[in-house]
Each structure stands twice: as C-alpha cells, then as structure tokens.
PDB file of C-alpha atoms in Angstrom:
ATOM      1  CA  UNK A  21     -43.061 -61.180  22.363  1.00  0.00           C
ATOM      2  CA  UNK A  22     -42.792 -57.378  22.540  1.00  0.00           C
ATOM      3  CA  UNK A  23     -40.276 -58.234  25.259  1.00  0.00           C
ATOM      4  CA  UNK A  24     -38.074 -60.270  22.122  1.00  0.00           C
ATOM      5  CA  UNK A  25     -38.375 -57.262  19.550  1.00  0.00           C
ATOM      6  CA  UNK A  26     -37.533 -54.599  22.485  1.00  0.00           C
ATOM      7  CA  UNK A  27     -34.090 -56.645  22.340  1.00  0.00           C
ATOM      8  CA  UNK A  28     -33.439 -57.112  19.108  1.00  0.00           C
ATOM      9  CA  UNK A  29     -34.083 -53.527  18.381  1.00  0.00           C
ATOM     10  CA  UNK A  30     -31.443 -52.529  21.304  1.00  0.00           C
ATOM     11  CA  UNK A  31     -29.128 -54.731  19.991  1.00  0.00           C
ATOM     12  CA  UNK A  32     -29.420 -53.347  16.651  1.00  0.00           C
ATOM     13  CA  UNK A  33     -29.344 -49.698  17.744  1.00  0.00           C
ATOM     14  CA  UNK A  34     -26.394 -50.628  19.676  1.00  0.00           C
ATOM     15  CA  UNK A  35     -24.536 -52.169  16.535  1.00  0.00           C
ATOM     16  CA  UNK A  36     -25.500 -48.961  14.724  1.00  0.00           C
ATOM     17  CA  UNK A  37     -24.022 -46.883  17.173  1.00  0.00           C
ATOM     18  CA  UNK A  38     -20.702 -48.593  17.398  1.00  0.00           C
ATOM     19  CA  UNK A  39     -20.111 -49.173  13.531  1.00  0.00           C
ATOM     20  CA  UNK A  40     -20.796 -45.697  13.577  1.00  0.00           C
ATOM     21  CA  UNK A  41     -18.385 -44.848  16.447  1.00  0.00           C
ATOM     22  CA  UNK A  42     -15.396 -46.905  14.941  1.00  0.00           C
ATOM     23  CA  UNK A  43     -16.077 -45.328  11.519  1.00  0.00           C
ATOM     24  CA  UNK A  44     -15.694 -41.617  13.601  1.00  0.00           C
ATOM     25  CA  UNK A  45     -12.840 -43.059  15.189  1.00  0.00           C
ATOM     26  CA  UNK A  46     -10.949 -44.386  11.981  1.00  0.00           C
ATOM     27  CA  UNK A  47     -11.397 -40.755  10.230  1.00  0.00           C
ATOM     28  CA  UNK A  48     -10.306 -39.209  12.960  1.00  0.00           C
ATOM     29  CA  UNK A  49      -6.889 -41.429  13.292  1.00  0.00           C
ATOM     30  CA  UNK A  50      -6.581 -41.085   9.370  1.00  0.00           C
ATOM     31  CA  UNK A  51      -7.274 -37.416   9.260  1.00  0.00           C
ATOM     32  CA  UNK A  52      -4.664 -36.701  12.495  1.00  0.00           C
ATOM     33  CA  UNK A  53      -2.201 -38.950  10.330  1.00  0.00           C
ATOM     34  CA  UNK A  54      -2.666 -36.526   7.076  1.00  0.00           C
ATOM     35  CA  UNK A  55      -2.368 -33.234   9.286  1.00  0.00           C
ATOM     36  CA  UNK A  56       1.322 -34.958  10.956  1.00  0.00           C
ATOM     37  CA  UNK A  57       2.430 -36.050   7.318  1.00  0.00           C
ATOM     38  CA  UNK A  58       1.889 -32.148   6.165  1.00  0.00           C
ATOM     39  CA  UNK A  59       2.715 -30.308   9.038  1.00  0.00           C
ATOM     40  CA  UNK A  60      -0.556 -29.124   9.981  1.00  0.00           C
ATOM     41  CA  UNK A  61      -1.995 -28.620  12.696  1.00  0.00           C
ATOM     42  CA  UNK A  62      -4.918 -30.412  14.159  1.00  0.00           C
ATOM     43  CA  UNK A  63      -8.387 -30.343  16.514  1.00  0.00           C
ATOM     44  CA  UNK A  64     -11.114 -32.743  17.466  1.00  0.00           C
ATOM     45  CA  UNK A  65     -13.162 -30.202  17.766  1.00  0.00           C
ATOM     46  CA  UNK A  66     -14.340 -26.384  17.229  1.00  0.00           C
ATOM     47  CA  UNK A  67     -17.348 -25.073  17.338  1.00  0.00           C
ATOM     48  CA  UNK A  68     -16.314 -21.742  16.142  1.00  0.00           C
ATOM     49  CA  UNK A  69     -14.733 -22.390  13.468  1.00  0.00           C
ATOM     50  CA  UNK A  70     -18.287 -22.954  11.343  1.00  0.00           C
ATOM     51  CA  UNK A  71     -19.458 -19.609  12.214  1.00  0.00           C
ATOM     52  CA  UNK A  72     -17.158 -17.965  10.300  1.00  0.00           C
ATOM     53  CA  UNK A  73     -19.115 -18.621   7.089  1.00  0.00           C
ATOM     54  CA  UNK A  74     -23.003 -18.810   6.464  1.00  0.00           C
ATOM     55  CA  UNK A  75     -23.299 -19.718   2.768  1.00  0.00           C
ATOM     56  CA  UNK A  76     -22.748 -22.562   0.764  1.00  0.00           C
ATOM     57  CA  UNK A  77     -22.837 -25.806   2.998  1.00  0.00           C
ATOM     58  CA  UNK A  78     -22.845 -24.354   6.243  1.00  0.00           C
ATOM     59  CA  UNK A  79     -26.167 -22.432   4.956  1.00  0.00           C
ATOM     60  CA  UNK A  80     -27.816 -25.510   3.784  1.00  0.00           C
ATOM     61  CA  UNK A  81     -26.703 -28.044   6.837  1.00  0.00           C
ATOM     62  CA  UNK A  82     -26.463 -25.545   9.555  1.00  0.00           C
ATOM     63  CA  UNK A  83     -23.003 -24.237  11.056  1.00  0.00           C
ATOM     64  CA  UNK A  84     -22.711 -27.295  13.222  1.00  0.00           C
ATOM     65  CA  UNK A  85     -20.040 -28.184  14.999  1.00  0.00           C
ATOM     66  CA  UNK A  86     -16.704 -28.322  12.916  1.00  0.00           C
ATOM     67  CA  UNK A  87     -15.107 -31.788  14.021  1.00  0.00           C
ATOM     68  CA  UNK A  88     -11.611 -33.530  12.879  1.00  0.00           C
ATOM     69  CA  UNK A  89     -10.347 -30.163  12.173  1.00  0.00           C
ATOM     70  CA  UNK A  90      -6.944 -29.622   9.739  1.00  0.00           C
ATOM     71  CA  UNK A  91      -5.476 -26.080   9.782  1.00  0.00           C
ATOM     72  CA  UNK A  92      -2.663 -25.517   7.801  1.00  0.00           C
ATOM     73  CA  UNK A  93      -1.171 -23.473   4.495  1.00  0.00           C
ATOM     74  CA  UNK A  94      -0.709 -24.881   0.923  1.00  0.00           C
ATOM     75  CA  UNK A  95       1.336 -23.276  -2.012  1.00  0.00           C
ATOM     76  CA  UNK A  96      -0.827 -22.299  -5.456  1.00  0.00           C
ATOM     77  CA  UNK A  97       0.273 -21.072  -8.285  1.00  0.00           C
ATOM     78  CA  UNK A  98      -0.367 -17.398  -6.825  1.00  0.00           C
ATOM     79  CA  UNK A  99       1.906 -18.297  -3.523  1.00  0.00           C
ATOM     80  CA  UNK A 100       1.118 -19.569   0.013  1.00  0.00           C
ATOM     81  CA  UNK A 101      -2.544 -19.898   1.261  1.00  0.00           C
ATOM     82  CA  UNK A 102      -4.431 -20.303   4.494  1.00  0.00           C
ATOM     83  CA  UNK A 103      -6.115 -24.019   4.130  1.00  0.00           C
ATOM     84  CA  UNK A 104      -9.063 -25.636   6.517  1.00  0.00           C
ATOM     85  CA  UNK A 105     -10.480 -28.810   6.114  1.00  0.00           C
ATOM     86  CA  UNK A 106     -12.994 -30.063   8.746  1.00  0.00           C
ATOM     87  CA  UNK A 107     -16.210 -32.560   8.824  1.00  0.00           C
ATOM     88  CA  UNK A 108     -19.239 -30.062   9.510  1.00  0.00           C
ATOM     89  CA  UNK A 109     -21.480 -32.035  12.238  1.00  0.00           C
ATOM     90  CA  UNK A 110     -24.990 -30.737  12.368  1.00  0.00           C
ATOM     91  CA  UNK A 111     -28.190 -32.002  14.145  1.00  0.00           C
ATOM     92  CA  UNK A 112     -26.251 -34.922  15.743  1.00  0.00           C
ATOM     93  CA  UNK A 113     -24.224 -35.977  12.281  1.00  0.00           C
ATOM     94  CA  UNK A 114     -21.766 -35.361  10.013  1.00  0.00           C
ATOM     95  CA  UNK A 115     -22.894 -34.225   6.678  1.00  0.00           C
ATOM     96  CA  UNK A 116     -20.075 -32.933   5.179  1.00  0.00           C
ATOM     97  CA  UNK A 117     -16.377 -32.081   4.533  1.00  0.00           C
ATOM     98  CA  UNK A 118     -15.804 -28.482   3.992  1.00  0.00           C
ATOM     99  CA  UNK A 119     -12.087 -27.499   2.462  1.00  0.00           C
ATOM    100  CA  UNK A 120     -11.456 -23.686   2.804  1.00  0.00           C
ATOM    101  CA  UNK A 121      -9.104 -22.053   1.165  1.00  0.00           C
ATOM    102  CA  UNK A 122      -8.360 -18.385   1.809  1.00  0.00           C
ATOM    103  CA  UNK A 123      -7.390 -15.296  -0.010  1.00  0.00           C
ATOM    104  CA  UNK A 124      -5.851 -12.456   0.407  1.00  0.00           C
ATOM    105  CA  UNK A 125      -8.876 -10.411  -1.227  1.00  0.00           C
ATOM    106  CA  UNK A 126     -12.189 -10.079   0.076  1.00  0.00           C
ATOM    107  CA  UNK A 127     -15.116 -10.105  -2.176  1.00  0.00           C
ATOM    108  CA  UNK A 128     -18.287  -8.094  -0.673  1.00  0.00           C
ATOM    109  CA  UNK A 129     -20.364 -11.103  -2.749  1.00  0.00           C
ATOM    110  CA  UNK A 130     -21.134 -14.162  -2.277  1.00  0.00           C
ATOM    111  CA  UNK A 131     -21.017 -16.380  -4.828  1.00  0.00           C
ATOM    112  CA  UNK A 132     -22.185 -20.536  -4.716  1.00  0.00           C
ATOM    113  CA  UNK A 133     -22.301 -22.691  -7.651  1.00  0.00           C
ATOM    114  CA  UNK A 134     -24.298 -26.030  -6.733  1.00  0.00           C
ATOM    115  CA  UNK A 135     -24.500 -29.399  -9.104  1.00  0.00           C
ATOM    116  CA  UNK A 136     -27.969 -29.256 -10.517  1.00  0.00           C
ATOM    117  CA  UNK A 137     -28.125 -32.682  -8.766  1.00  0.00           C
ATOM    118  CA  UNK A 138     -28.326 -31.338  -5.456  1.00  0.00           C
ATOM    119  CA  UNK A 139     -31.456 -30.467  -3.883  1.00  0.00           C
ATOM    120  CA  UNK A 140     -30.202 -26.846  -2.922  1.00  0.00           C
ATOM    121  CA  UNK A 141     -33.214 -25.117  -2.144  1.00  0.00           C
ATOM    122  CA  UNK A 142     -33.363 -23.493   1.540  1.00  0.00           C
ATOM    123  CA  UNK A 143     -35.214 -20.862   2.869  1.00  0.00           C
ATOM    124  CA  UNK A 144     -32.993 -17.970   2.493  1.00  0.00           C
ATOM    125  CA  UNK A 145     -31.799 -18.824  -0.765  1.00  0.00           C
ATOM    126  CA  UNK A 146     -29.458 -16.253  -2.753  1.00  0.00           C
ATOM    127  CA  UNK A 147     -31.023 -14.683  -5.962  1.00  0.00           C
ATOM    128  CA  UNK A 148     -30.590 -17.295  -9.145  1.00  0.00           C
ATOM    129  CA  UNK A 149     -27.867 -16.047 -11.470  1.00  0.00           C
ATOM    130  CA  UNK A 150     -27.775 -18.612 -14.060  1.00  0.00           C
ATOM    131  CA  UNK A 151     -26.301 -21.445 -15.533  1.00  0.00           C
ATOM    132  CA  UNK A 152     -22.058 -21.556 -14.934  1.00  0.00           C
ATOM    133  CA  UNK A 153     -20.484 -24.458 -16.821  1.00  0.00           C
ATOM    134  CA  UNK A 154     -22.106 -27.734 -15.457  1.00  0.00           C
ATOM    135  CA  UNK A 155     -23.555 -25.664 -12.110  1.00  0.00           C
ATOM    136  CA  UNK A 156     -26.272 -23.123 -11.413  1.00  0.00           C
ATOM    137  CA  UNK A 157     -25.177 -19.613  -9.615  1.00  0.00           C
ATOM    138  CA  UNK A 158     -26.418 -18.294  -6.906  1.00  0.00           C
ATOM    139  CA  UNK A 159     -25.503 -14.884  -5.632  1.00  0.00           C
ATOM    140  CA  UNK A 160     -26.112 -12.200  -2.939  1.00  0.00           C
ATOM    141  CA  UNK A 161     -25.567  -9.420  -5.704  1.00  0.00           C
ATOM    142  CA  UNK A 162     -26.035 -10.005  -9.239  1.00  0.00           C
ATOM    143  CA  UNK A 163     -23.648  -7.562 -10.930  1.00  0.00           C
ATOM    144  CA  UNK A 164     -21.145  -7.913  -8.363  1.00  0.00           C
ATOM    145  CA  UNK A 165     -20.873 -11.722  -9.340  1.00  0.00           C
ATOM    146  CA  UNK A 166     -20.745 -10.797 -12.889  1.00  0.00           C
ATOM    147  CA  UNK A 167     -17.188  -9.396 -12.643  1.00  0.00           C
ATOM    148  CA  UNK A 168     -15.878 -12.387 -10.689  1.00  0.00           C
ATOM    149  CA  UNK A 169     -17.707 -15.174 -12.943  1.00  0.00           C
ATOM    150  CA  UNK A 170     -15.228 -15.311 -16.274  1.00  0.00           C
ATOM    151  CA  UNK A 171     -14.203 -17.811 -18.266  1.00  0.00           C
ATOM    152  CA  UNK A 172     -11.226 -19.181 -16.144  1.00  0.00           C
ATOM    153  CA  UNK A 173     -13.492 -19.424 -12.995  1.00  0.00           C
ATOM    154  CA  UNK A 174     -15.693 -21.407 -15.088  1.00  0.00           C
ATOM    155  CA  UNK A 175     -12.589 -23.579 -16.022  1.00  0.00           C
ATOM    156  CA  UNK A 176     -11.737 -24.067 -12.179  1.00  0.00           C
ATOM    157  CA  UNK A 177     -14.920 -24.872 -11.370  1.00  0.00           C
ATOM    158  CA  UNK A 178     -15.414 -27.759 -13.719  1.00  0.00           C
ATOM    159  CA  UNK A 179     -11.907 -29.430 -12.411  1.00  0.00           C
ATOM    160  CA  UNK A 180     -13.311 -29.574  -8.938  1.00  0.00           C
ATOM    161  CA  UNK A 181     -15.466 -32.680  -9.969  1.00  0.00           C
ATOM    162  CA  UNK A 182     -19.184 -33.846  -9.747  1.00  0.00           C
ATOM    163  CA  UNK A 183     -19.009 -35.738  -6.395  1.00  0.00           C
ATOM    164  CA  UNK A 184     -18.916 -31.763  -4.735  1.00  0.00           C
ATOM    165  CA  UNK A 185     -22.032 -30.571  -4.306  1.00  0.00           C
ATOM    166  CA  UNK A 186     -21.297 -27.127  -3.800  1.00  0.00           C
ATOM    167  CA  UNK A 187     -18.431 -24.760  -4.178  1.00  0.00           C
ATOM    168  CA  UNK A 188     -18.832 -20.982  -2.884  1.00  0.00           C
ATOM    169  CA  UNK A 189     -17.089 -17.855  -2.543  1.00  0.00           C
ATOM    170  CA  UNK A 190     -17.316 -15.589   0.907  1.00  0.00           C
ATOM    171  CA  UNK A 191     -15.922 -12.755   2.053  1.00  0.00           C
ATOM    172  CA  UNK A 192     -12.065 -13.862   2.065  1.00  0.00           C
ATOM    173  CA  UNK A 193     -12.554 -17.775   1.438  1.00  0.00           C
ATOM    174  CA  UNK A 194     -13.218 -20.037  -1.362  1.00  0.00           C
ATOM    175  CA  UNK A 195     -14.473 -23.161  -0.388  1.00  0.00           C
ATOM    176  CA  UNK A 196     -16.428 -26.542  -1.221  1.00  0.00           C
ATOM    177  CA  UNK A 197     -18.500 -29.231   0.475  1.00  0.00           C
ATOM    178  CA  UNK A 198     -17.017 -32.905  -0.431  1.00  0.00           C
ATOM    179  CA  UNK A 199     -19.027 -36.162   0.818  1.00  0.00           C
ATOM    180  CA  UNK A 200     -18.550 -37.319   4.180  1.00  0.00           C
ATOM    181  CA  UNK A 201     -16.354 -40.542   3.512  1.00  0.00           C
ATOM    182  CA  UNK A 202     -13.841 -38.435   1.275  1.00  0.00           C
ATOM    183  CA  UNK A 203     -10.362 -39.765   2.101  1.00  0.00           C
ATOM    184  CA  UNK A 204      -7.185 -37.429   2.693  1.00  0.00           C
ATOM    185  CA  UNK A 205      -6.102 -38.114  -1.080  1.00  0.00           C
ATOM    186  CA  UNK A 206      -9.469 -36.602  -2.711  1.00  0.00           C
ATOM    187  CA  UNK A 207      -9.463 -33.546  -0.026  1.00  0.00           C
ATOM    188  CA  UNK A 208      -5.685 -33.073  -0.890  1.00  0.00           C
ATOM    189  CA  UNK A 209      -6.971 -32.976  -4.701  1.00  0.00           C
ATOM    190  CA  UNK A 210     -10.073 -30.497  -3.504  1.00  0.00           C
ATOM    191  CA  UNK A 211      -7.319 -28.017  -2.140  1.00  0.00           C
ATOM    192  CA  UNK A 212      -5.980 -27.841  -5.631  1.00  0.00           C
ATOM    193  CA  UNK A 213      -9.097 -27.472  -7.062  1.00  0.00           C
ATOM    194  CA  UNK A 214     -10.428 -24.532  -4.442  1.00  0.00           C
ATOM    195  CA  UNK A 215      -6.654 -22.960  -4.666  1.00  0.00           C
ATOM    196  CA  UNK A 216      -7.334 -22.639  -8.114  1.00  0.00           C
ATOM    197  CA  UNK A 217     -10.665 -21.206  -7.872  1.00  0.00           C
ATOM    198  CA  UNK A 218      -8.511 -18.963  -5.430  1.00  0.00           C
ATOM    199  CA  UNK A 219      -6.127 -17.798  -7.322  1.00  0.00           C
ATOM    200  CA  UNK A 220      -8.658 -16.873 -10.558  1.00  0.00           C
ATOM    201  CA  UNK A 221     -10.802 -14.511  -7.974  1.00  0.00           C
ATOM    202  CA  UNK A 222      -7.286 -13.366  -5.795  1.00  0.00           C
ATOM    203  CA  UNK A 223      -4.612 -13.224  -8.598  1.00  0.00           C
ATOM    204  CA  UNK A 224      -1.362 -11.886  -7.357  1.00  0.00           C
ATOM    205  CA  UNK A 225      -0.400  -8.230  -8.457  1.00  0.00           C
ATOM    206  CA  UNK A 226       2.576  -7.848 -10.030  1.00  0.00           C
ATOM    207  CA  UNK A 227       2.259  -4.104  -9.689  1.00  0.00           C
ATOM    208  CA  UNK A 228       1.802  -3.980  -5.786  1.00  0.00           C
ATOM    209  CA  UNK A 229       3.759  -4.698  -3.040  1.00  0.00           C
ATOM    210  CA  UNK A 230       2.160  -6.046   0.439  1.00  0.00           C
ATOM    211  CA  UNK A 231       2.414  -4.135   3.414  1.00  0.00           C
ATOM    212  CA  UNK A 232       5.786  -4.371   5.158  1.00  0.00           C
ATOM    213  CA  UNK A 233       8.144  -4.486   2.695  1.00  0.00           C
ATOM    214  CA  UNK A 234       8.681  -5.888  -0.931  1.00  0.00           C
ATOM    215  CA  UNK A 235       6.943  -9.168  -2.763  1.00  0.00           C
ATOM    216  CA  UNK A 236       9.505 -11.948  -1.620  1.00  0.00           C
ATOM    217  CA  UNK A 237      10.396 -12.309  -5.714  1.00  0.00           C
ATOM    218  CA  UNK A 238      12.032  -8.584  -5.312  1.00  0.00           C
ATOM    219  CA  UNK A 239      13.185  -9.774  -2.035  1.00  0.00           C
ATOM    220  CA  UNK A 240      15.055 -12.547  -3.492  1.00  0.00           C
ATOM    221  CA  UNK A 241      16.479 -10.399  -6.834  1.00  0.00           C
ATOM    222  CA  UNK A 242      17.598  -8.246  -3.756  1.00  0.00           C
ATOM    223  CA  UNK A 243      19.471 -10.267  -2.053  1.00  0.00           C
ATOM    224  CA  UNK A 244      20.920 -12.123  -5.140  1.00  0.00           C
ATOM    225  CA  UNK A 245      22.292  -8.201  -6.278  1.00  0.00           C
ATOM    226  CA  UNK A 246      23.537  -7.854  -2.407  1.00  0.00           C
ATOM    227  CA  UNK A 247      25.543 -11.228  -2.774  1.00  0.00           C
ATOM    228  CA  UNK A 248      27.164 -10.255  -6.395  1.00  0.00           C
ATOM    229  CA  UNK A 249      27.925  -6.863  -5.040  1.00  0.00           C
ATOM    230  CA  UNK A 250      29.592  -8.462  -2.106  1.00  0.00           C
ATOM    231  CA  UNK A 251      31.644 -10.608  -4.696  1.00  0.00           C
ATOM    232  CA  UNK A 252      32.410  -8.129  -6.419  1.00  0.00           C
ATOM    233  CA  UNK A 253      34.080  -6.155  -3.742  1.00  0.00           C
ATOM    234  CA  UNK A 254      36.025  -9.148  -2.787  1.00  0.00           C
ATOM    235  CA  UNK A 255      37.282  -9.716  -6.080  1.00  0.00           C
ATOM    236  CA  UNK A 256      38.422  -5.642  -6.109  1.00  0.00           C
ATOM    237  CA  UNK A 257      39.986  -5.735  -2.481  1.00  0.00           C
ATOM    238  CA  UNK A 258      43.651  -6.263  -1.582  1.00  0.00           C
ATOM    239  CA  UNK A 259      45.392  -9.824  -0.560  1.00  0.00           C
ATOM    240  CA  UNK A 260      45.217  -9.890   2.769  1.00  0.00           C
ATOM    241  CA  UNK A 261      47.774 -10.264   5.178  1.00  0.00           C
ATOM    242  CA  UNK A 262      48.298 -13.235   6.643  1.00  0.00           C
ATOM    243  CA  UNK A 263      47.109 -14.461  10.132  1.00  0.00           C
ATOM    244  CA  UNK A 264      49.493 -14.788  12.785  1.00  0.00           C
ATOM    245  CA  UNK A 265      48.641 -18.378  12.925  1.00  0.00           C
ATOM    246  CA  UNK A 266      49.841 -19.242   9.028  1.00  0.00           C
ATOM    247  CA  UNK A 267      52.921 -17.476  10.105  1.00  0.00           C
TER     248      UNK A 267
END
C-alpha cells in the first residue's frame, strides 16, 4: 500500500517538474525570440544583475537570481534609454518579471508605489507616504519624495495597469514587477509605461548640454547649417573647367 502511494506521488512530482521545465523552456525560447526581433541582447542567466537594486520587488522576493535576461535600449519621448527585463528567481522559483528602465538622473530616494491588493508588508519596510492615485507610497525620505510625486507621475503611474504589483524608483532606474506568465507584448507595453514614469522624474533639459559635446537636436541644426553653407558656396563658385576626360 504505502509502496502504491510512494509511486504515485513520484510520478506526480515528476509530472510537476517537467510541466514546469517545458513552461521554463518555452519562456525562455519566446523571450530569446523577442530580444533577436529588437536587437537586444540576451542571457540565461545573471546573478548580478539583481543586486543592483534592493527595493521594490527585489526587496520583497529577495534579489534572486535574474534568469531569461533582455538588455537592450528603447526610445521615449525624452530620447534613448537603457532597458532590462528579466524573470527574478528566488528560493528555487520565479516570482516575477522585473522591467527596468534607466535614467539619466539619479534620485537619492526611493520611491515604491504598491496596488493596495498586494500584501506588501516586509520587514524593512520604507516609511508610509500616502495614498498616490490607485497605489499607496512608500518612501526612504518623505520630503524628498514629495518633489518627485506630482500630478503627471500620478498620471504615469495609473497607465501602467493593475496586474503590476509594484512600480519603484531607485537611484538611476525606474522599474516594475509584472506577473510571471507576462508575454513579450505586455512587457513591451510595461517599457512604455516605466519610460514614461522615466521621463516625468528624468525630463530632458532643454537648457543643458551633456558632456562631450552638444544635444544631438543642435547637432543636427548644425550640420543642416554646414550643408546649406556648403550649397551656398557652390552656388557662388566659378564653372569649373572641364576634366581632361570630357575633353
């Protein structure tokens, strides 16, 4: 008898563990297939790549292992961003996708804005800020996050959708946590969202000019000048005489 359930519960573990193996397997092929389409690059695995964060998510599950890892850049509104997008493995499983998207500004605080839906409660939990739209706050510094939380962050938040539990703000990132089984179509939707978020918190200065030279839209007015000026000289200069091969 015990011999008959020792079998059956073998078996069963065993058809756990290879429904769950295929399903690993199938995101993997469909994620590698979504990093070739966009010209991204992509890993099976870093373990690194968590540690570069520890709120949000990554505080609540753990940093984990990041696995199925997409590195790439996306344009928003505000130009080109840094972009990750990896399942966060912790204690054996996956229990989340994170999407990162990165700024050029870093903000000293951190700020995460859960679904009241989630149970978010850990034991290090940032200082309760309030309500923000449809999501509670939760900050490392209270008047810090007061200068970053305006009405168009509360706009960009609300576009992201319900099914993400948490969206955050860290040092140079924006990011969010979508469910495990989100496909390549919803994450590509989350980068929107998050660049949004991104560019509301990191909104391009038209008054400064990055390091190395000028913004690329005086670049461009440069070179268009450069090209009329060159026309214009050609226009102005003499016929020239004719190559020894028309003669």
């Amino acid at each position: 008898m015990w011999f008959v359930i020792a079998v059956v519960a073998f078996i069963a573990g065993g058809g756990f563990l290879l429904r769950d193996r295929a399903l690993l397997t199938s995101r993997n092929r469909e994620r590698r297939r979504w990093a070739g389409l966009r010209g991204w690059q992509f890993a099976e695995t870093d373990p690194l790549l968590p540690k570069k964060w520890s709120g949000g998510a990554v505080a609540y599950y753990g940093d984990g292992v990041a696995r199925d890892v997409v590195a790439g850049s996306t344009f928003t509104a505000d130009g080109r961003r840094k972009v990750f997008v990896f399942d966060l493995e912790a204690g054996g499983r996956v229990n989340t996708v994170i999407a990162a998207v990165q700024t050029r500004k870093v903000h000293p605080v951190v700020v995460e804005l859960w679904v009241p839906s989630t149970p978010f409660q850990r034991e290090h939990m940032p200082e309760l800020l309030g309500p923000v739209g449809q999501r509670y706050a939760f900050v490392s510094d209270i008047s810090g996050a007061r200068a970053l939380i305006t009405p168009d962050l509360v706009d960009a938040t609300e576009e992201i959708g319900r099914d993400i539990a948490v969206a955050w703000i860290e040092d140079g990132w924006v990011l969010a946590a979508a469910p495990p089984n989100s496909s390549p179509s919803r994450l590509e939707r989350l980068l929107r969202g998050i660049g949004e978020i991104a560019d509301v918190v990191d909104p391009f200065d038209a008054e400064a000019e990055p390091a190395g030279g000028a913004r690329p839209e005086q670049a461009g007015a440069e070179r268009v000048e450069a090209e009329e000026s060159r026309g214009e000289q050609v226009k102005a200069a003499p016929e020239p005489v004719a190559d020894a091969k028309d003669a």
